[in-house]
Coordinates of C-alpha atoms and ligand atoms in Angstrom, one line a residue:
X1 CA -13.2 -15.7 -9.2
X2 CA -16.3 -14.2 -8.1
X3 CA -19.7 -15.9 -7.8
X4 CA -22.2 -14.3 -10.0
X5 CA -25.0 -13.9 -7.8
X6 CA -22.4 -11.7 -5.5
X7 CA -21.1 -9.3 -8.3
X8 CA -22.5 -6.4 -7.6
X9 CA -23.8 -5.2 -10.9
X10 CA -26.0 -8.2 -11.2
X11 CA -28.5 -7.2 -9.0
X12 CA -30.5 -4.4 -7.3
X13 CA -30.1 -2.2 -4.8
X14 CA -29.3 -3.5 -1.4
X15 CA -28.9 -6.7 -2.8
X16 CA -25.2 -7.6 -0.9
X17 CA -27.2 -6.5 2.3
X18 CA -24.9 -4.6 5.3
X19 CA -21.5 -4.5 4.3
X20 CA -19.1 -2.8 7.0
X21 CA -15.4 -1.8 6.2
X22 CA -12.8 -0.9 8.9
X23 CA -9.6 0.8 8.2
X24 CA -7.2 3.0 9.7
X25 CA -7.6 5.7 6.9
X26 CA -10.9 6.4 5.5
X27 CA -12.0 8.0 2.3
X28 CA -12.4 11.1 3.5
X29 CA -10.0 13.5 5.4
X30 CA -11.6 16.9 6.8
X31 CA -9.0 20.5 7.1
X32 CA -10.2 23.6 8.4
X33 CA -10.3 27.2 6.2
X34 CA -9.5 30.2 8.2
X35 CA -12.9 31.0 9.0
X36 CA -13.4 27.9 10.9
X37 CA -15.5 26.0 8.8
X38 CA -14.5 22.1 7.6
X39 CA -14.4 21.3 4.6
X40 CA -14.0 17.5 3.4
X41 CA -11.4 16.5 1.1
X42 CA -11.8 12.7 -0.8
X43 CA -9.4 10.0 -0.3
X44 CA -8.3 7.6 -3.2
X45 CA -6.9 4.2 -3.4
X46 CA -8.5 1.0 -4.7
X47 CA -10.7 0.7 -1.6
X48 CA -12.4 3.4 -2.3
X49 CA -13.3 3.0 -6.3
X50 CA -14.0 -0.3 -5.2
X51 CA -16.6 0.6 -3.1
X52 CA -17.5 3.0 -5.6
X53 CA -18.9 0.3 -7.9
X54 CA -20.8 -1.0 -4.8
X55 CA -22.7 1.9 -3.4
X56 CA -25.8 1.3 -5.3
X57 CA -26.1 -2.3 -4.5
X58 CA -24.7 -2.4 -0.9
X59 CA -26.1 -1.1 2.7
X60 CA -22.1 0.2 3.5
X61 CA -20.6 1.9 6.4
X62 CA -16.9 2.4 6.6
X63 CA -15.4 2.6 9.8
X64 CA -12.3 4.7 10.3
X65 CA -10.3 6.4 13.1
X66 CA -10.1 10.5 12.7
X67 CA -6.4 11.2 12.1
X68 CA -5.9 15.0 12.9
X69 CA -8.1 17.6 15.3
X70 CA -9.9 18.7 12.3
X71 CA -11.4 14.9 11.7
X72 CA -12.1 14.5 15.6
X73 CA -14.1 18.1 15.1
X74 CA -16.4 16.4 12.2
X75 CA -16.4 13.7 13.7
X76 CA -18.0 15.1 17.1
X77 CA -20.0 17.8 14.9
X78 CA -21.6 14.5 12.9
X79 CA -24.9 12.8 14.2
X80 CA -24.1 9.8 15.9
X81 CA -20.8 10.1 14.9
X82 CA -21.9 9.0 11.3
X83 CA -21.0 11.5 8.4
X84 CA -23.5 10.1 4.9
X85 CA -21.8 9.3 2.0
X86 CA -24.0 11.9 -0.6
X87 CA -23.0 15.0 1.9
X88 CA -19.2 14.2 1.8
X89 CA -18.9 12.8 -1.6
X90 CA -17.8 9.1 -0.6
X91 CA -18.7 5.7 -1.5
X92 CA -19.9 4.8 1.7
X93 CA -21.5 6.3 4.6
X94 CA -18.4 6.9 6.9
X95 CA -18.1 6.9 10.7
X96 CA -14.9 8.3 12.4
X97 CA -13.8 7.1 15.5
X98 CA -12.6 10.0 18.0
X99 CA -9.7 7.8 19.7
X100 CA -7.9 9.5 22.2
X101 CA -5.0 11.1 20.2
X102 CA -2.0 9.6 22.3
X103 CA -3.5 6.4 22.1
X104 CA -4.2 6.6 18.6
X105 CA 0.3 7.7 18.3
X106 CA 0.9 4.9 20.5
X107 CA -1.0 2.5 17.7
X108 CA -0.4 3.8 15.0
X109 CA 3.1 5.2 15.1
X110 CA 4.7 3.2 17.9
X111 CA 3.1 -0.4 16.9
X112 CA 1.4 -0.4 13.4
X113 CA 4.5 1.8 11.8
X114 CA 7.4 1.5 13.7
X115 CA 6.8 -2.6 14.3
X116 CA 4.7 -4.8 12.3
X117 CA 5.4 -2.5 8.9
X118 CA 8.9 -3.6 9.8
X119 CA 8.1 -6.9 10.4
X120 CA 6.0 -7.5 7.3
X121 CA 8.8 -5.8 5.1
X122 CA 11.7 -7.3 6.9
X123 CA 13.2 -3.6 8.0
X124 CA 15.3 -3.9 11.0
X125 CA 18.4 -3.0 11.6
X126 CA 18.9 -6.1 13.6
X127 CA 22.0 -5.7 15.7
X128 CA 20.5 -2.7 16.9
X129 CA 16.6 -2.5 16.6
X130 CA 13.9 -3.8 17.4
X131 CA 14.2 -3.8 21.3
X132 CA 10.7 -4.2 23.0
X133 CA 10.9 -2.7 26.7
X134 CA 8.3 -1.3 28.9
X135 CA 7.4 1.8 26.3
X136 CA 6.9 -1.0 23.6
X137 CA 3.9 -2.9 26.4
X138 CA 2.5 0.3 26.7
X139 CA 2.1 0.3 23.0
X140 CA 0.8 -2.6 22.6
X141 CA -2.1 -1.8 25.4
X142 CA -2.7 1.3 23.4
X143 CA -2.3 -1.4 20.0
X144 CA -5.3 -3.1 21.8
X145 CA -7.5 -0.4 23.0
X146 CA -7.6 1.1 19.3
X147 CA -8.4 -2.4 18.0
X148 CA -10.9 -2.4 20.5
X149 CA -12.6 0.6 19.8
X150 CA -12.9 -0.8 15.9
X151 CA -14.3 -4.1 17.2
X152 CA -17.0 -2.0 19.3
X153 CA -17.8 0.2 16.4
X154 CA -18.2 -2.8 14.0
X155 CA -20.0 -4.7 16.7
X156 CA -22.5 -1.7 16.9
X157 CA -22.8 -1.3 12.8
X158 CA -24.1 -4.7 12.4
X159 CA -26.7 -4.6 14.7
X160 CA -29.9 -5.8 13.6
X161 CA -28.8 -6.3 10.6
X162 CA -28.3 -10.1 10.1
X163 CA -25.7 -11.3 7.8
X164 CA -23.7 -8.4 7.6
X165 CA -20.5 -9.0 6.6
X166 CA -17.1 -7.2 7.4
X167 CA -14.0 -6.3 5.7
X168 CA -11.6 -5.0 8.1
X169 CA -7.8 -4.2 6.5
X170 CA -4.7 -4.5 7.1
X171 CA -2.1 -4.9 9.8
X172 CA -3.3 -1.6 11.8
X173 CA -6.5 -3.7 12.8
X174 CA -4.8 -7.3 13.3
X175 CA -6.6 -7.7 16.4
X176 CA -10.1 -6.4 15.7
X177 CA -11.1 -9.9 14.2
X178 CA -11.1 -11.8 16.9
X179 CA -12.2 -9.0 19.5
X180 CA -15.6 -8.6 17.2
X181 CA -16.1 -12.1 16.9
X182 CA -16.1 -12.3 20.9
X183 CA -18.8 -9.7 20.4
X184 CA -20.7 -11.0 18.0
X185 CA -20.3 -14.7 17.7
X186 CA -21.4 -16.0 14.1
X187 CA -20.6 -12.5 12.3
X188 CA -19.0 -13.1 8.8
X189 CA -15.6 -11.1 9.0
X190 CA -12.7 -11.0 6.2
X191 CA -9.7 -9.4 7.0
X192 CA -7.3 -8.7 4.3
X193 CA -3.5 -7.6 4.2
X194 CA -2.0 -5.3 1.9
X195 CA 1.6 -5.8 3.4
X196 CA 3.4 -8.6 2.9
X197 CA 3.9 -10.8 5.8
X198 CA 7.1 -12.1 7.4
X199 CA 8.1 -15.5 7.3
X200 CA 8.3 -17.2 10.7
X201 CA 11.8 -16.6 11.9
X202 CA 11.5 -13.3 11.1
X203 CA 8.4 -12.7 12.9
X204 CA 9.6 -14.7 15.9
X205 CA 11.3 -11.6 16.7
X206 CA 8.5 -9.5 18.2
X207 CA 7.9 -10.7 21.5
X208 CA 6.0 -14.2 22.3
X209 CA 2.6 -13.7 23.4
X210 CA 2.5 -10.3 20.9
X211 CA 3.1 -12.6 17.7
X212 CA 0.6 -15.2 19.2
X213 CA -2.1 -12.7 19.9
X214 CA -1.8 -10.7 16.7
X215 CA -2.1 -14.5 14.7
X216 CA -5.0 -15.3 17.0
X217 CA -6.6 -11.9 16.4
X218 CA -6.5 -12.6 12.5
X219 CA -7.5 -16.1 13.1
X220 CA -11.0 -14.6 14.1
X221 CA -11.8 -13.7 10.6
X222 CA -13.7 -16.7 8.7
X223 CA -11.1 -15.3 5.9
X224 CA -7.7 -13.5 5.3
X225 CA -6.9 -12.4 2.2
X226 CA -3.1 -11.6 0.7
X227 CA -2.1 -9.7 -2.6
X228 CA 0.3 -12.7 -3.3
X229 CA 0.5 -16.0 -2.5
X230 CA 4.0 -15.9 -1.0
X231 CA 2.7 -13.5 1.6
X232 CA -0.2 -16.3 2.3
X233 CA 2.2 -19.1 2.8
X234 CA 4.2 -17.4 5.3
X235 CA 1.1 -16.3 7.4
X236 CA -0.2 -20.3 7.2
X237 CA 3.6 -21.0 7.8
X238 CA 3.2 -18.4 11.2
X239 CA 0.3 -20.4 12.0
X240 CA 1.9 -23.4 12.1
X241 CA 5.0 -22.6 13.4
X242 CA 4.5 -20.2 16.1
X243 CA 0.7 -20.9 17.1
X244 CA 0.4 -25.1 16.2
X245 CA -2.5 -24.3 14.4
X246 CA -3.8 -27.5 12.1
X247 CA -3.0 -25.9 8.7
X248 CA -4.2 -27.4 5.3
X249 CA -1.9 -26.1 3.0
X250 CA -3.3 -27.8 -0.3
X251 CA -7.0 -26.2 0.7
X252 CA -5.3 -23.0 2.4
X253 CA -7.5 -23.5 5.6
X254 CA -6.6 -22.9 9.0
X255 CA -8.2 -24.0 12.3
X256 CA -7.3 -23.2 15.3
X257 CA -9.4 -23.8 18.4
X258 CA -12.4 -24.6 17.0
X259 CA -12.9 -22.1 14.5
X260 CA -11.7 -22.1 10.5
X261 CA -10.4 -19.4 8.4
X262 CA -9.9 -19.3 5.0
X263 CA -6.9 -18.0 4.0
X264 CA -7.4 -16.7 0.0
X265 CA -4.8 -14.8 -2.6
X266 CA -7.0 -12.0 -4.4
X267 CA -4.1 -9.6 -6.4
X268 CA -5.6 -6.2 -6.4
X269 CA -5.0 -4.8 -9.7
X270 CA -5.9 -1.1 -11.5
X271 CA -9.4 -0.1 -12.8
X272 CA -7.8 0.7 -16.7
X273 CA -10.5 2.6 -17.8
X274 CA -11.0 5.2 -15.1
X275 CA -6.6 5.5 -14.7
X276 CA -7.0 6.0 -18.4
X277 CA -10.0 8.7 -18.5
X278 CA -8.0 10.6 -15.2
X279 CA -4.5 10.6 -17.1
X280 CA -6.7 12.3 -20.1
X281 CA -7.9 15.4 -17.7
X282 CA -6.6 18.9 -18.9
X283 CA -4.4 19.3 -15.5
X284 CA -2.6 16.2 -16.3
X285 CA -1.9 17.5 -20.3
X286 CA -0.3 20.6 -18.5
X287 CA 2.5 18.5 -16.8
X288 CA 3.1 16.3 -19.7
X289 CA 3.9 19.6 -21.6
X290 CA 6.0 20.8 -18.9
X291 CA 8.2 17.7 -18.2
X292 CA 8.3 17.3 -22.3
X293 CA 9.6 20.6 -22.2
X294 CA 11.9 20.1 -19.5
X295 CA 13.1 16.5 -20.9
X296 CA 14.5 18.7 -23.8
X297 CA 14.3 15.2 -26.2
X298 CA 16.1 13.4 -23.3
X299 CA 14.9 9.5 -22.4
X300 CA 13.0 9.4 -19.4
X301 CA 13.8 6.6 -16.1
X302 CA 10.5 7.1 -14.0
X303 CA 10.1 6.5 -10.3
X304 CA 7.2 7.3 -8.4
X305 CA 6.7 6.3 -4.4
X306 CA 6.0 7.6 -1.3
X307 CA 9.2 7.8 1.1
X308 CA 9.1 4.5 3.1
X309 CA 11.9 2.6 4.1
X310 CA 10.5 0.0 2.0
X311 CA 10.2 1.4 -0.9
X312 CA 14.3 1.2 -1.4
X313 CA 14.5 4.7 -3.5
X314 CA 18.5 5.0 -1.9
X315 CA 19.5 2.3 -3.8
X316 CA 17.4 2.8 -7.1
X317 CA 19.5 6.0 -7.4
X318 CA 22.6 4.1 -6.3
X319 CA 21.6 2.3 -9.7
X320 CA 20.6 5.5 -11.8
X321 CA 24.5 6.7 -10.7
X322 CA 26.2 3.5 -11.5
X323 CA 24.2 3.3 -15.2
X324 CA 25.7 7.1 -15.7
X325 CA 29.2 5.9 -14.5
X326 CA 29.5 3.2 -16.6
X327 CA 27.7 4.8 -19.1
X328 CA 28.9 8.3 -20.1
X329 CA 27.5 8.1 -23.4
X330 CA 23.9 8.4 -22.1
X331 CA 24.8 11.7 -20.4
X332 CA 22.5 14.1 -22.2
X333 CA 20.3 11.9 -23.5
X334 CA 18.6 10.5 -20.4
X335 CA 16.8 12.3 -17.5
X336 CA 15.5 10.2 -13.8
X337 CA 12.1 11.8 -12.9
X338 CA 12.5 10.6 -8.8
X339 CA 9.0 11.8 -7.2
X340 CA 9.7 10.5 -3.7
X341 CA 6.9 11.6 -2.0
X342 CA 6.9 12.5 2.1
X343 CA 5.2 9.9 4.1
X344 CA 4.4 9.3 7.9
X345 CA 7.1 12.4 8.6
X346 CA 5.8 11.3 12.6
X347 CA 8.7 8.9 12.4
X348 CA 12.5 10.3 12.9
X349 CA 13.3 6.9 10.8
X350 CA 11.0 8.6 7.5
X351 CA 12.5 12.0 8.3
X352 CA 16.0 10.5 8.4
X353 CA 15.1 8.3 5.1
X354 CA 13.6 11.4 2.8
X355 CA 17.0 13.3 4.1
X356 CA 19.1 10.0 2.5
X357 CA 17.1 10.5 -0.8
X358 CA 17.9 14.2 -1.3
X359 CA 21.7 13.9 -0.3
X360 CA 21.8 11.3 -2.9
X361 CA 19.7 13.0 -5.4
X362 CA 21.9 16.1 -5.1
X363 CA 25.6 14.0 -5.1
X364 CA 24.1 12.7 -8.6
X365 CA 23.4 16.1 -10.1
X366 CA 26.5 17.3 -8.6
X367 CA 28.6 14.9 -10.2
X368 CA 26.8 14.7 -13.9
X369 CA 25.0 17.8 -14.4
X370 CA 26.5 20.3 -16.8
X371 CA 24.8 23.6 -18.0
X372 CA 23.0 22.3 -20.1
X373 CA 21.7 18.7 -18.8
X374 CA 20.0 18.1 -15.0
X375 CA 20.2 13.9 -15.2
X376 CA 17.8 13.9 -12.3
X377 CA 14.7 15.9 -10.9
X378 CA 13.4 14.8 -7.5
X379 CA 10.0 16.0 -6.1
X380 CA 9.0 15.2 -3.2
X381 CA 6.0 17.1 -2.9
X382 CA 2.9 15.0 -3.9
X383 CA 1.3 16.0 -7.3
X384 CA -1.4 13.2 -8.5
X385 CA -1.9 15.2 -11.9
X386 CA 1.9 15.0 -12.2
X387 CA 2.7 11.5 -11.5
X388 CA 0.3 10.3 -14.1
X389 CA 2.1 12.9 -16.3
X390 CA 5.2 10.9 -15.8
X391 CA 4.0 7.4 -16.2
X392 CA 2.3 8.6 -19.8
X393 CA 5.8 9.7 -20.8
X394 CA 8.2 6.8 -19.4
X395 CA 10.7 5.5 -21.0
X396 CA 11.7 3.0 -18.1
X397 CA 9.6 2.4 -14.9
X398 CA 11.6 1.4 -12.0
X399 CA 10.1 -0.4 -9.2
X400 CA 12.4 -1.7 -6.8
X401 CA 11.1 -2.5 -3.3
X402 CA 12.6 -4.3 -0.6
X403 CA 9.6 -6.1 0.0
X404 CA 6.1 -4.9 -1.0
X405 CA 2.8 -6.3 -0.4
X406 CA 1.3 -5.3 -3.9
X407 CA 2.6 -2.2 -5.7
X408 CA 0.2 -0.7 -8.4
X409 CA 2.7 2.3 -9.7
X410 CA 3.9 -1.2 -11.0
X411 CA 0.8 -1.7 -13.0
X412 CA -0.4 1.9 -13.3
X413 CA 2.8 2.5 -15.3
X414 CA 2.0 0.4 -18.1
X415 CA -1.3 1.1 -18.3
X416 CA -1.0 4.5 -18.9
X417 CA 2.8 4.8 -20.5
X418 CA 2.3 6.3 -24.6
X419 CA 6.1 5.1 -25.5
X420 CA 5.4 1.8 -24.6
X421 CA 7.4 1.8 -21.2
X422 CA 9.9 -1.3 -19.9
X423 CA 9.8 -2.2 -16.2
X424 CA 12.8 -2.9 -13.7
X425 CA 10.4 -4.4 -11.1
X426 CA 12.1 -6.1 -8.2
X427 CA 11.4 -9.7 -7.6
X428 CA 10.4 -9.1 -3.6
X429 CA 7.0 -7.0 -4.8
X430 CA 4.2 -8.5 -5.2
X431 CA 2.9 -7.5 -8.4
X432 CA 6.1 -9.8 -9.6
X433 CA 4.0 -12.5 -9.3
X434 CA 1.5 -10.9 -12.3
X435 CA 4.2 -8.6 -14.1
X436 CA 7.2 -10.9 -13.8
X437 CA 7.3 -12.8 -17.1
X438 CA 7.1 -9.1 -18.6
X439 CA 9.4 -7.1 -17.4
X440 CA 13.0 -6.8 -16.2
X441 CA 13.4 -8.5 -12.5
X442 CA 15.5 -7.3 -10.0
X443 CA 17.1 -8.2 -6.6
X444 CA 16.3 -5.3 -5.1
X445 CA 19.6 -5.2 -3.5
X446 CA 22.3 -5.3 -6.2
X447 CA 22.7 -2.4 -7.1
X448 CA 24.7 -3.0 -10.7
X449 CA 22.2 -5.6 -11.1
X450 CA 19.7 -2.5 -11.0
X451 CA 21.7 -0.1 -13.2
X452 CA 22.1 -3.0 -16.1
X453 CA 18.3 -3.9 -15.7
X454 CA 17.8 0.2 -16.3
X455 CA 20.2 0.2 -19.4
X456 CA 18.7 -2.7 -20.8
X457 CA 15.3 -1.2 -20.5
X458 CA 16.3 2.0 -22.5
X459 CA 18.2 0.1 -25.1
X460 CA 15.1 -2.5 -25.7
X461 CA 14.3 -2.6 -29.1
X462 CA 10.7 -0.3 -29.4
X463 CA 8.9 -3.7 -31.2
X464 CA 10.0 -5.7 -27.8
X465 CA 9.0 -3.3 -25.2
X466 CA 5.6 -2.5 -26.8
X467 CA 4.8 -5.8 -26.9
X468 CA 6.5 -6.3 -22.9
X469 CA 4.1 -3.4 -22.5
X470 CA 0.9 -4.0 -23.7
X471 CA 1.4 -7.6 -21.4
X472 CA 2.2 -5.7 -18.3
X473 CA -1.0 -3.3 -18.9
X474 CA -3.5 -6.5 -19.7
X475 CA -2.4 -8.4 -16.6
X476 CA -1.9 -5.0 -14.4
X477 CA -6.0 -4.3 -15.1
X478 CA -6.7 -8.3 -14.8
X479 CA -8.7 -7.8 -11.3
X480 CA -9.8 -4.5 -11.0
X481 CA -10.8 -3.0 -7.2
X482 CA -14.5 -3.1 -7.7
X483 CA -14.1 -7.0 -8.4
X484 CA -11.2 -7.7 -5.8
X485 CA -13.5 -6.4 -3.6
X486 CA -16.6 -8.8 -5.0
X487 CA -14.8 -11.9 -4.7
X488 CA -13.7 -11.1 -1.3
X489 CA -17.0 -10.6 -0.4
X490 CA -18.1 -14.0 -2.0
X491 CA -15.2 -15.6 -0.4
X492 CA -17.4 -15.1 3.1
X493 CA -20.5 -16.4 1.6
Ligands
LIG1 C1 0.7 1.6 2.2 C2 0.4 0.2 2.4 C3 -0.9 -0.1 3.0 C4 -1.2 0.8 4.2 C5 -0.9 2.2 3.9 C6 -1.0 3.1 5.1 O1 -0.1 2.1 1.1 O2 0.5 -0.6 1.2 O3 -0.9 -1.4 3.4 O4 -2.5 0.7 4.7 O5 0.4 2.3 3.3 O6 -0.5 4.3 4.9 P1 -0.6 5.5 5.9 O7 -0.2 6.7 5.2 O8 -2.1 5.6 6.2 O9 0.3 5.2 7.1

């Protein structure tokens, strides 16, 4: 838990002094109109309402890379590089680094994507991938170069500022703690990981000195933070294991030439109130009418993910098709709303993935449709207005990742559902940790295990899932961003 005297709503303006955040994606994203002229469009995610909450009491910069031309132009157009946060509608003030663009691919698709994400989340195809050859080393110098571009820019954001504190995320930046504490010796860094992470014989695959020097670069942070606390045992396991590192389980410490990092679980949860007062907005009321309308009095099974490999959307309607096989008399009387929304499309494996949805999606409506019953729309066109339309009318929430380093649709779900929603959640995400007890778990690889978790979620008695509900909603909006963020923050002192 947070210490008082660092929540930020107990004190004035300033008060956390210089607080910089680095992460790949900022909370802005810039597109140009067809007469040339940017205009800024505003990012979501828990980062950003967390740092919502802070703005008043905080001096914050967020540190980003630009991700398309249209970034690197107001990024160059920006003075010094630094866009503020009133102009541009962001928590923070917000500088964008202009990294050469087939660097940035190299990093970002070749090593952050195509690598560690399939590290973490335990991806590979193993008797045929990963192979790490002479294009992988020249990823890994590009891997370096971006880290090192971070580390300079956070390096040059805490200037004269003493006791600024940094928050860099996730596994795109693994290396940046350790390159800014060469920098600037004595500068309080956090880094935090919203993946999982791999346990050691799984991460022994990359090659040796690229697991060593991506441990070594976390080990620079004075703390490293997990959503779970499986995922922080098998990083102090990786410390041990692969690095020697003197690891205090029982205290969650590591040290590791001279230097100590504190390795902490902090379970980022959902902000209730604002999800709630969103999914009340009159675009949202639109799509509940229409998917009411389109339900026709049919039961609703709700997924809602982007497309990653990760995300295991095949075999979750592998499931939906063995629970209509086995049984026929739901057909009519249930619908699967699949929005499967396209991610990083960069990568043939995502294009070849969002291709295995839709074949699969279309072999089940082939099979069981009739004239007048679809059993299963997918969308895979992202609608935020619509996806909260869905979770306020689900009947079933299915959340079935191979491995996930959080998952808040878990949690969102709940929150919002009006019917009093039951959850297939599978045991390998980390909200399972929180939701567990609540809801109906899953190996995420047995399929009829899947289907009869989804049957037994529509034929829960309505007393049983409210109640399984209303649990899953109070522990889903237990830590909210704006005080994940604060105890992080008092986690570095
Ligand atoms: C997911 C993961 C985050 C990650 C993000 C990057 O949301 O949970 O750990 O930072 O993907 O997504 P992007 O679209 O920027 O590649």
């Amino acid at each position: 838990m947070s210490q008082d005297s660092d929540h930020p709503d107990d004190q004035g303006p300033a008060a956390l002094g210089r607080v910089l955040v680095a992460s790949n994606r900022g909370p802005v994203s810039f597109s140009q109109d067809e007469g040339g002229s940017l205009s800024a469009r505003r990012g979501g995610g828990g980062l950003v309402s967390g740092l919502s909450a802070m703005a008043g009491s905080a001096d914050l910069l967020w540190i980003c890379a630009a991700l398309s031309d249209d970034d690197r132009a107001a990024a160059q157009q920006a003075p010094d590089g630094r866009l503020d946060a009133a102009g541009h509608d962001t928590p923070a003030a917000v500088q964008m680094l202009d990294i050469a663009p087939d660097v940035y691919d190299q990093a970002y698709n070749g090593v952050a994507n195509s690598t560690l994400w399939f590290i973490h989340h335990l991806l590979y195809d193993t008797p045929n991938q990963p192979r790490f050859g002479s294009e992988f080393a020249r990823q890994w110098e590009s891997y370096r170069s971006y880290n090192r571009a971070f580390a300079a820019a956070l390096a040059r954001g805490a200037e004269d500022r003493d006791g600024a504190r940094v928050m860099v995320q996730d596994y795109h930046l693994a290396l940046a703690p350790g390159m800014l504490a060469g920098l600037r010796p004595g500068i309080r860094i956090a880094h935090f990981s919203h993946t999982p992470w791999a346990p050691p014989d799984y991460y022994r695959m990359l090659p040796d000195d690229v697991g060593r020097e991506l441990l070594e670069g976390m080990l620079g942070a004075d703390h490293a933070g997990f959503h779970a606390q499986r995922w922080a045992d098998a990083f102090l396991d990786c410390c041990a294991d692969i690095l020697g590192a003197e690891v205090d389980r029982a205290a969650r410490q590591v040290s590791y030439r001279g230097h100590r990092c504190d390795v902490g679980v902090h379970a980022l949860g959902v902000d209730a109130a604002d999800l709630r007062q969103r999914a009340a907005q009159p675009d949202v009321e639109r799509h509940v009418a229409a998917l009411t309308e389109a339900a026709n009095g049919c039961r609703l099974i709700v997924r809602i993910d982007r497309t990653e490999l990760s995300k295991n959307i095949v075999r979750g309607l592998a499931a939906y098709r063995e629970l209509l096989s086995a049984h026929p008399e739901l057909h009519g009387r249930v619908v699967h709303l699949a929005f499967a929304y396209r991610s990083r499309q960069d990568l043939p494996q995502y294009r070849e993935y969002t291709e295995s949805v839709q074949r699969i999606a279309r072999q089940i409506r082939d099979e069981f449709g009739t004239p007048g019953w679809d059993p299963l729309t997918l969308e895979v066109r992202d609608d935020y207005a619509r996806s909260l339309a869905a979770y306020r009318l689900a009947d079933v929430a299915v959340v079935n990742p191979i491995r996930d380093g959080m998952n808040l649709v878990a949690k969102e779900v709940p929150i919002l559902s009006e019917r009093g929603c039951a959850l297939v959640l599978s045991r390998e995400a980390g909200a399972c940790a929180e939701l567990g007890r609540h809801a109906l778990v899953v190996n995420p690889y047995d399929v009829a295990a899947t289907a009869h978790a989804m049957y037994e979620g529509l034929m829960m008695p309505q007393p049983e899932r409210a109640r399984r509900c209303a649990a899953l909603a109070q522990a889903g909006g237990a830590l909210p961003p704006q005080q994940w963020l604060a105890d992080q923050l008092a986690a570095l002192g």
